XYZ file of C-alpha atoms in Angstrom:
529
model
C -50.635 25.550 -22.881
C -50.725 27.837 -25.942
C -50.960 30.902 -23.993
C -47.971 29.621 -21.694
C -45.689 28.333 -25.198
C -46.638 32.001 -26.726
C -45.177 33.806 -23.567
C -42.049 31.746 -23.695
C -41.995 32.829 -27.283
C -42.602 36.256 -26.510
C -39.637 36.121 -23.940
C -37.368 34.656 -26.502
C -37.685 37.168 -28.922
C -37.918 40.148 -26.723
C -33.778 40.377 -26.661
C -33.875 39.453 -30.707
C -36.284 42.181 -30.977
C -34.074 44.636 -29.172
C -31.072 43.683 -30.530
C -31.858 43.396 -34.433
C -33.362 46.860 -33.763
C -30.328 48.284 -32.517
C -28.127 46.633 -35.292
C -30.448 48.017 -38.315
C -30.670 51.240 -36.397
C -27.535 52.320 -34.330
C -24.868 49.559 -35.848
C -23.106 47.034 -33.799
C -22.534 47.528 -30.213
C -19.336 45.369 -29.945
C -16.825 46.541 -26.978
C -13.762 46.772 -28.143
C -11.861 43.465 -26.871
C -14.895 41.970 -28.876
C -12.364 43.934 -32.403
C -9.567 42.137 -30.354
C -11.338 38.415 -31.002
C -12.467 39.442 -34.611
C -8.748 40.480 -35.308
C -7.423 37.386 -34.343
C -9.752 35.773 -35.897
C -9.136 37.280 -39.084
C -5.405 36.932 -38.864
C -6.085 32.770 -38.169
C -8.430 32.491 -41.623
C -5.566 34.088 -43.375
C -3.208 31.800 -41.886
C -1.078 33.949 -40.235
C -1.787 32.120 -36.656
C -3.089 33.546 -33.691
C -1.860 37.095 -33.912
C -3.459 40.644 -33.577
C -0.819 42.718 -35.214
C 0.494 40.110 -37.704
C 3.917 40.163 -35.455
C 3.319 38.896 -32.375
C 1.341 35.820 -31.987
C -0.732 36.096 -28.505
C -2.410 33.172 -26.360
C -5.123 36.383 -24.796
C -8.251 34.501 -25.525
C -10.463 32.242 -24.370
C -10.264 29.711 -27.830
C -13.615 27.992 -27.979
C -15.165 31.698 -28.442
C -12.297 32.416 -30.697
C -12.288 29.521 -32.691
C -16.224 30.073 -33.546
C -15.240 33.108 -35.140
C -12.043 32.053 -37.696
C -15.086 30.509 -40.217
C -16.806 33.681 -41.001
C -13.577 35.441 -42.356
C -13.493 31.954 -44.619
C -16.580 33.161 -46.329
C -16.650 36.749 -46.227
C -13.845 39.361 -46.585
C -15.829 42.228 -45.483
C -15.060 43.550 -42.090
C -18.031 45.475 -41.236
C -20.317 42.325 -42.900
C -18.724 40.484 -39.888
C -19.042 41.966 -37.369
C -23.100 42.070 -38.211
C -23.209 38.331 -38.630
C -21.205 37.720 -35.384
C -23.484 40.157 -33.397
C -26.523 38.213 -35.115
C -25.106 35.142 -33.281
C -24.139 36.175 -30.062
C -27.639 37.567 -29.955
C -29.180 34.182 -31.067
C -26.964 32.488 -28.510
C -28.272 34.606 -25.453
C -31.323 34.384 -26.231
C -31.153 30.570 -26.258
C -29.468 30.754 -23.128
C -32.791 32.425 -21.174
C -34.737 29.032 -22.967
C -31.757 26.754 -21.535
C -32.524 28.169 -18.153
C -35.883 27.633 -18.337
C -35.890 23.926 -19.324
C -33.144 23.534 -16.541
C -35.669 25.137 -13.635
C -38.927 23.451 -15.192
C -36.546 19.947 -14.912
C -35.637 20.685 -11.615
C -38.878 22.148 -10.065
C -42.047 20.851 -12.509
C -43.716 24.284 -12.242
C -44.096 26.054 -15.665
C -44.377 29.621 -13.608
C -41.147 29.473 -11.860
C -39.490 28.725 -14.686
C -41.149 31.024 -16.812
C -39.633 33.320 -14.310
C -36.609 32.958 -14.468
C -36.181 32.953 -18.025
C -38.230 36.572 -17.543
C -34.907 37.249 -15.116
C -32.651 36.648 -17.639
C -34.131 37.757 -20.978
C -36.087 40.948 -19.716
C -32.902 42.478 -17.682
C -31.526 45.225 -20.363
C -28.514 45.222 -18.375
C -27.876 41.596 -18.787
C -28.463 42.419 -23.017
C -26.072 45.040 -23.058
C -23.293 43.380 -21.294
C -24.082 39.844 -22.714
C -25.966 40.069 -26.112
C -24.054 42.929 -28.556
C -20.245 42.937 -27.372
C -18.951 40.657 -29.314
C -17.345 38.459 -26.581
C -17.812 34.951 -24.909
C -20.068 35.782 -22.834
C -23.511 33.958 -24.384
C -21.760 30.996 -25.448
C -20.806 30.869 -21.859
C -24.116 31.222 -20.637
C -24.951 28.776 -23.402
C -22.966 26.196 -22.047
C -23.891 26.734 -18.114
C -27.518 26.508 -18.723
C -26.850 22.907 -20.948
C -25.038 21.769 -18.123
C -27.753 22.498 -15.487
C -30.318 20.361 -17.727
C -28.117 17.747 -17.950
C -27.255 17.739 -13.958
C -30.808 17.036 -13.478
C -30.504 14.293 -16.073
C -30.381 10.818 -14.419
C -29.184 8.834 -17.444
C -26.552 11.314 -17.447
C -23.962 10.051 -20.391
C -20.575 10.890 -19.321
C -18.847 11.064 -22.287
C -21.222 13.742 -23.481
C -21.373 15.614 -20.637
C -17.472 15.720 -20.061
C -17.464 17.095 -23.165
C -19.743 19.815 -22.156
C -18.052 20.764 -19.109
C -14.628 20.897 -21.142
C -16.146 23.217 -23.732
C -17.621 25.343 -20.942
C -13.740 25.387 -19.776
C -12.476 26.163 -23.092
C -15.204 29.050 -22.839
C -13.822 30.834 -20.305
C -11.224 29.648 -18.401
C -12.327 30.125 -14.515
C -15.466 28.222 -15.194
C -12.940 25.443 -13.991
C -13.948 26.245 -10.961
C -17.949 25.177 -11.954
C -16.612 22.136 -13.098
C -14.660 21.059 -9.474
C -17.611 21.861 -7.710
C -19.648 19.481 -10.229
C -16.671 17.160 -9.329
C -16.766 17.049 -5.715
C -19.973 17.307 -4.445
C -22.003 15.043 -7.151
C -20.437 12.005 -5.953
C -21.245 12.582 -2.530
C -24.630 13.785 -2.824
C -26.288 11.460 -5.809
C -23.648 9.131 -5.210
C -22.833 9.033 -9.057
C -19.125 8.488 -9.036
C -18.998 7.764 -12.639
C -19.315 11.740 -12.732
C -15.704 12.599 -12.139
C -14.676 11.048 -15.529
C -16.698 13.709 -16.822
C -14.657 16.125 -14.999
C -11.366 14.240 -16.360
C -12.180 15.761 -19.319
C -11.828 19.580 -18.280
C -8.972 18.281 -16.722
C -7.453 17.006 -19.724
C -8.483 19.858 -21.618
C -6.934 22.223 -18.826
C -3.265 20.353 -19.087
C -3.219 20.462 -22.658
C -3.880 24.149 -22.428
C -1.289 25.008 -20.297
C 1.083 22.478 -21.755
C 0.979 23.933 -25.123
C 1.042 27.905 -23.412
C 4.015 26.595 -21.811
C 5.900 24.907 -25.007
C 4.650 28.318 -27.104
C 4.498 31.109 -24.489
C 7.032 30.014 -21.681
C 4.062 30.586 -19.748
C 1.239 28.644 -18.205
C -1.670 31.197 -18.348
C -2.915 33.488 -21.056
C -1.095 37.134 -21.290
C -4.446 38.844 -20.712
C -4.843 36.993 -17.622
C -1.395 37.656 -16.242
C -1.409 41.493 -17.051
C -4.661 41.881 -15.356
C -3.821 40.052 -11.903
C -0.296 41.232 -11.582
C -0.393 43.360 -9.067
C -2.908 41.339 -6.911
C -0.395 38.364 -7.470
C 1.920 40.778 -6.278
C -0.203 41.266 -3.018
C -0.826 38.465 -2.360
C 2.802 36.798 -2.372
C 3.586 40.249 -0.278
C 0.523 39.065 2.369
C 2.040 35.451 2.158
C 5.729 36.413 3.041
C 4.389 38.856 5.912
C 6.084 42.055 3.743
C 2.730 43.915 3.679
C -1.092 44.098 4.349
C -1.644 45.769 0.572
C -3.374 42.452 -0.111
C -6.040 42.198 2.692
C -6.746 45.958 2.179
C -7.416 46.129 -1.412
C -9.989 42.821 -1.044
C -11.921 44.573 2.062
C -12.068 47.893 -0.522
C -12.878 45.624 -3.165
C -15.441 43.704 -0.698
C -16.857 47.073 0.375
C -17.077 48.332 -3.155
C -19.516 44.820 -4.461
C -21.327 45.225 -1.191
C -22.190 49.221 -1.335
C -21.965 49.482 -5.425
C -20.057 52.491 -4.285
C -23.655 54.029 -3.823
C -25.892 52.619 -0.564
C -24.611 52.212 3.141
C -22.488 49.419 3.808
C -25.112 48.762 6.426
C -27.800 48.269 3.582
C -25.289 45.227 2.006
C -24.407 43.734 5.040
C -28.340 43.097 5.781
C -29.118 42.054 2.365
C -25.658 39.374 3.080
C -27.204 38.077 5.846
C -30.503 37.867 4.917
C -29.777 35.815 1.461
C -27.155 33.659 3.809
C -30.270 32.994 6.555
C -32.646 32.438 3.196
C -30.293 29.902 1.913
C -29.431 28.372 4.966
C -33.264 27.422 5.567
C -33.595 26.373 2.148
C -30.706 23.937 2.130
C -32.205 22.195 5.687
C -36.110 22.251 4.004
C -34.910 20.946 0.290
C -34.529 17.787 -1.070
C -31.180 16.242 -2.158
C -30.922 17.858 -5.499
C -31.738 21.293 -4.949
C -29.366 21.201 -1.860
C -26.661 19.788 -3.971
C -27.152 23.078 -6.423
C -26.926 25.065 -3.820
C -23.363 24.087 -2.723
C -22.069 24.010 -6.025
C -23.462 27.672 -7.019
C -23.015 29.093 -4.146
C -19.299 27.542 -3.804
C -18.782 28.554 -7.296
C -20.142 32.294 -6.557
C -17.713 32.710 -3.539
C -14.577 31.399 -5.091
C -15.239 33.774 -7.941
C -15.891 36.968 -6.143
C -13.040 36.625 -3.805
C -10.619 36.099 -6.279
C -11.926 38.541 -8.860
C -11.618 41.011 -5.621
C -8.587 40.206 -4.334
C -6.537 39.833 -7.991
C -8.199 42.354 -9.643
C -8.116 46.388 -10.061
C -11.703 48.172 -9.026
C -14.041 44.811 -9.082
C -17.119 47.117 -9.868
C -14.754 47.967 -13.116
C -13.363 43.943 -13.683
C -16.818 42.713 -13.851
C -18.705 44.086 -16.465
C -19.534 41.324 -18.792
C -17.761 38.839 -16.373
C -21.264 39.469 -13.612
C -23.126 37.414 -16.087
C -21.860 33.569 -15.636
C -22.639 33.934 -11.809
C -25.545 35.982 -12.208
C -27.088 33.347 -14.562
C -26.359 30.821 -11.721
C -27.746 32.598 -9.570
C -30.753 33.190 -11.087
C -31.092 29.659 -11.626
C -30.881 28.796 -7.901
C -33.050 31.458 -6.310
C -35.837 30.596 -8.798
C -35.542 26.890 -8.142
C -35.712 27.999 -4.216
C -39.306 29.777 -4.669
C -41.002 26.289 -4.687
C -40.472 26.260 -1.008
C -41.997 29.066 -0.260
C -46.286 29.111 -0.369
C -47.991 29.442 -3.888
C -49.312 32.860 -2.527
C -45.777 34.366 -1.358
C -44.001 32.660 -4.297
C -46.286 34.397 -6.716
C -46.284 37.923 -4.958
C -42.639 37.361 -5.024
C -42.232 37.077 -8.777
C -44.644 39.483 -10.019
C -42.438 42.077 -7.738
C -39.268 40.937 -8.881
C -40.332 40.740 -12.982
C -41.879 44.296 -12.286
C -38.657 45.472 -11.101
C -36.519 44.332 -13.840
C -38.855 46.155 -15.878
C -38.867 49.333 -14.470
C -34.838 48.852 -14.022
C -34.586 47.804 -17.726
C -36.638 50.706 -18.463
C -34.277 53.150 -16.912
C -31.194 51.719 -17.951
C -32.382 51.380 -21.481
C -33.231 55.321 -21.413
C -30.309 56.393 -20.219
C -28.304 54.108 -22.420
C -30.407 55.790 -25.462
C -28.531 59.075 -23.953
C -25.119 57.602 -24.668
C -22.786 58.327 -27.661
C -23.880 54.768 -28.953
C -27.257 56.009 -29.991
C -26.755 59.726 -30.403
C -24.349 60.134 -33.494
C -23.940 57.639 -36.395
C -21.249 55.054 -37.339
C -19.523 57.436 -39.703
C -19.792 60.158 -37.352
C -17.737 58.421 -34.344
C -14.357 59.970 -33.621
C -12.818 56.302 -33.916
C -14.234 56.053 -37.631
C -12.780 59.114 -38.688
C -9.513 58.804 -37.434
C -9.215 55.082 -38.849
C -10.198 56.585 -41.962
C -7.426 59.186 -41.632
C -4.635 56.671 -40.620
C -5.808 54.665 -43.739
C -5.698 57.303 -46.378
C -2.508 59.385 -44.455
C -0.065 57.357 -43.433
C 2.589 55.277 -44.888
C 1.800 51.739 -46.074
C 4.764 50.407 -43.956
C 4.371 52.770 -40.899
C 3.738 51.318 -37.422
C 1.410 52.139 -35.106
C 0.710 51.481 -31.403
C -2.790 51.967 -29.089
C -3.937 50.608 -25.425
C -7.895 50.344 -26.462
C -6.511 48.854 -29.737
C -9.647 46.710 -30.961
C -11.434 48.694 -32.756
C -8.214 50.782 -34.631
C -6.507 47.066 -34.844
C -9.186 46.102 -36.750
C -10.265 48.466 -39.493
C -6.519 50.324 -39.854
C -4.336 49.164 -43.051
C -1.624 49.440 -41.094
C 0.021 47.589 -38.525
C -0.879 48.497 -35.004
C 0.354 46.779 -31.435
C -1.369 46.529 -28.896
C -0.042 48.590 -26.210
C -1.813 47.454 -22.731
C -0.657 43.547 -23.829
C -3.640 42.382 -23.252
C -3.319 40.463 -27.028
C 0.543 41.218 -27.366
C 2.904 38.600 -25.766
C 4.923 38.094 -23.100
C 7.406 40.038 -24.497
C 6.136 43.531 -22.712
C 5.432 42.324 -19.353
C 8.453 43.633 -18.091
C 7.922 46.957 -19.809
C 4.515 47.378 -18.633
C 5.759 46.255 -14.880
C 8.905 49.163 -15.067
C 6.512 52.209 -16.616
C 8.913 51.714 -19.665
C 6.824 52.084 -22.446
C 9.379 54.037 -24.079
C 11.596 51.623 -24.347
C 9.403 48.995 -26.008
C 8.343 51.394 -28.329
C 11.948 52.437 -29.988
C 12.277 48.588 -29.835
C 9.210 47.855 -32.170
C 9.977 50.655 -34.312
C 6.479 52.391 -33.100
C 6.405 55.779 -35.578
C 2.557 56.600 -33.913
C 1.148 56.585 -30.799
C -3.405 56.453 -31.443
C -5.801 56.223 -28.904
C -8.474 57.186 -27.145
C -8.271 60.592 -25.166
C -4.373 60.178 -25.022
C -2.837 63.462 -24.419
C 0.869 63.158 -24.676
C 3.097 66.259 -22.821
C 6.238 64.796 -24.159
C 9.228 66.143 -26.530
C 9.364 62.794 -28.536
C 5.555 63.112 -29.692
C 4.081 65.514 -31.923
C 0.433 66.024 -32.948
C -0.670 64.593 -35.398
C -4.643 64.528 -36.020
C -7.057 64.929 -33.795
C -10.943 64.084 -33.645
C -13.726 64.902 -30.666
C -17.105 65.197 -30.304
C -19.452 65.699 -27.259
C -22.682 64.747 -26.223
C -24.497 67.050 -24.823
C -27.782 64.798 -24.226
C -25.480 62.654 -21.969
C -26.093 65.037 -19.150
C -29.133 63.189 -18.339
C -27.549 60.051 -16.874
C -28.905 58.624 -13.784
C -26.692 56.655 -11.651
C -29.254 54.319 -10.737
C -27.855 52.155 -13.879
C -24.118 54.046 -14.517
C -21.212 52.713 -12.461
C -20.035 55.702 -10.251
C -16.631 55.785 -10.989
C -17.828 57.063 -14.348
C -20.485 59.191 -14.191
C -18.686 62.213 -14.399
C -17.125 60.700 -17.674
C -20.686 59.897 -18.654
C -21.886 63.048 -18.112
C -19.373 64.723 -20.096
C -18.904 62.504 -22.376
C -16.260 64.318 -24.681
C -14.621 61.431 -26.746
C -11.589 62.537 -28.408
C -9.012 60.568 -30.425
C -5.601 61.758 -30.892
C -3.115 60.319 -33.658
C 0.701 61.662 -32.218
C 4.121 60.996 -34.409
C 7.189 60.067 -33.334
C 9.620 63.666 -33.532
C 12.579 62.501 -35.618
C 16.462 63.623 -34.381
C 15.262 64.470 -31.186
C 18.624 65.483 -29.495
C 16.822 64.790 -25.873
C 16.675 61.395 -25.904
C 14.373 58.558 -24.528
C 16.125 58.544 -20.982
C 14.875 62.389 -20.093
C 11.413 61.973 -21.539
C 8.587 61.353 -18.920
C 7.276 57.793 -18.415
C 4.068 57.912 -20.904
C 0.889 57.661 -19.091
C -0.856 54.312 -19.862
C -4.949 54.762 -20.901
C -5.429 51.006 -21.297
C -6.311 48.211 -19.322
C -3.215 47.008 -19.060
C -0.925 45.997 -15.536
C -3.201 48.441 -12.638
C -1.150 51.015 -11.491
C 0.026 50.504 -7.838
């Protein structure tokens, strides 16, 4: 028993290792929508509301993540201090999240093994670290939540009124997870015939129609602005597809489809086995398990489906959407193939595992080399082009000037100056329409924009003049593999020439804004059609 409590110990801390390493090392690894939460969050402890500019106020956020972060700026006015303490927690919260799915598969399946397993799934995958432990977003408290909820499914003095709170926090956490929650809805009362369990669902509900209500009254909108700049065009699609106008809708999910099957690397042939396969596997399970296990199946596997179909078909590139968003399924996942092993025999079951851990590693260990390649780990904090040019805005400018940026987070945070957010992912509604028409020019003149900063913006345009400019390349990048690099941007990888460009407005410029060319968005705002 000591020897099994010092490996779960050793699993726990194997992430906290890695990450307070990196932190003391390299500095904080936060993606920049993780500066777009911190912003806010800043902007709410100063009680200017929810707001990333300090104009507009902005509903793009999932607010149980969001609302964990307004306390630190209560207690500590330095920036960079923050964004230590918040990666500190995120960390701490993943971690916790790999001992959360252990308890839930030791509940479900008694065997200390399998569930040592799967918390070796979760805590040893470097790719699950980097995209769940150091960005900054809601990822672990996500994961957090999910793995609670799968002890307490297993739980047969289940107390609804705690567990409906649960499952509206997990809501409040990340908005699809609503989906998690109707599965937990539906099929628990038929399968454990606990009826009592929809109440607890009443309670995401509740949450869900307060949320929208008060978007509504606020936003004159139902649904957060990140949300409805991101699915835009596959709304668009799809209402297209509906009304019989055009097939756009059903081709961009097959490409999408394709894309998750192949990872844009192996023959569709290879993912279309590996489909069926899994779908026999789980098929066989569900007809050799008892009631529980077949009742997790449904509701992960329903979950998984609804997710990746409408993350395919709403979305840009899916292999670019998911990122950090792979993790919530993943986790599921993890939790129901492990559970499945315990119907397999002891011999195949362990062969199995010791295969599977030693391909994490090997996976981990080539991810983690090539990420150790990458301009996070090759030049230093001050050295970053994003650094300097903050720094430049900061001591250069004027105090009243106004700035605007797509990949905003980062600038938004550290600049003295007021910056909007250009891809309205944390702007409001306000710019829709602008973003729709390719009018960016317009909304600019009408906020008064005097710079245009961003990330490798290169502006060909008579209203914009260069200002400052900042690059650097790496030239140890050219190692990449793209066993662990999404192909779409390897050849960015490989290059990896960052450059950050500060542009002014040109004053008295007699050509005007109606013959200068649409400006060439390098956000993540609406996808391009």
């Amino acid at each position: 028993m000591f020897a099994k409590m010092n490996f779960k110990w050793i699993l726990f801390a194997f992430p906290v290792a890695i990450g307070l390493f990196l932190l003391l090392k390299y500095g904080t690894q936060l993606v920049d929508d993780g500066y777009y939460y911190l912003q806010i969050a800043w902007h709410v402890a100063h009680g200017h509301g929810f707001t990333f500019d300090g104009i507009h106020h902005t509903n793009g956020f999932h607010p149980l993540w969001q609302l964990v972060l307004v306390p630190f700026f209560w207690f500590f006015e330095e920036k960079f201090l923050v964004t230590y303490l918040v990666s500190v927690l995120q960390l701490l919260l993943y971690a916790l999240s790999g001992w959360l799915i252990y308890r839930a598969v030791y509940r479900q399946t008694i065997k200390e093994s399998v569930a040592l397993f799967a918390m070796a799934m979760m805590l040893l995958n470097v790719w699950f670290f980097f995209k769940g432990a150091m960005t900054g977003m809601e990822t672990a408290i996500v994961l957090l939540l999910l793995g609670t909820i799968l002890i307490k499914l297993n739980d047969p003095q289940n107390e609804i009124l705690r567990f409906g709170m649960i499952l509206m926090l997990l809501v409040a956490a990340r908005l699809e997870m609503i989906v998690f929650v109707v599965a937990i809805s539906f099929f628990v009362p038929i399968y454990l015939k606990q009826k009592k369990i929809v109440y607890a669902g009443l309670f995401a509900a509740l949450y869900l129609g307060a949320y929208f209500v008060s978007n509504n009254f606020f936003f004159n909108h139902l649904f957060p602005i990140s949300g409805t700049i991101k699915t835009y065009r596959g709304r668009e699609r799809l209402l297209e597809f509906i009304t019989g106008e055009s097939t756009r809708f059903w081709d961009h999910l097959s490409d999408n489809l394709t894309a998750l099957l192949t990872l844009n690397t192996f023959d569709i042939k290879i993912g279309l086995f590996l489909l069926f396969f899994f779908s026999i596997y789980y098929i066989w399970i569900y007809f050799h398990a008892e009631t529980r296990l077949r009742l997790f199946i449904l509701i992960i596997l329903g979950t998984t489906t609804v997710m990746v179909l409408s993350y395919s078909a709403l979305y840009g590139n899916v292999l670019e959407t998911w990122k950090y968003y792979w993790l919530p399924v993943l986790y599921l996942n993890i939790f129901l193939f492990s559970c499945s092993l315990t119907l397999l025999s002891s011999r195949l079951r362990r062969v199995l595992m010791l295969c599977l851990t030693g391909l994490t590693l090997l996976f981990s260990w080539i991810y983690f080399t090539d990420m150790k390649r990458t301009i996070l780990f090759q030049i230093s904090y001050s050295e970053h082009p994003r650094h300097e040019m903050v720094a430049y805005i900061n001591q250069n400018l004027p105090e009243h000037a106004i700035l605007g940026s797509w990949d905003a987070g980062y600038l938004g945070y550290y600049c003295q100056r007021t910056l909007i957010n250009l891809d309205g992912l944390v702007n409001n509604y306000e710019i829709v329409p602008y973003l729709r028409n390719n009018d960016m020019n317009a909304y600019i003149d009408k906020k008064g924009i005097d710079y245009l900063v961003n990330q490798n913006l290169n502006l060909d345009n008579d209203r914009w003049r260069l200002e400052h400019t900042k690059s650097i390349k790496i030239p140890a990048a050219h190692k990449l593999t793209t066993f662990s690099v999404n192909p779409r941007y390897i050849d960015v990888a490989k290059k990896y020439d960052i450059e950050y460009n500060l542009y002014k407005k040109v004053k008295n410029n007699n050509a005007g804004r109606q013959q200068s060319q649409p400006l060439e968005l390098p956000g993540e705002g609406i996808e391009t059609k």
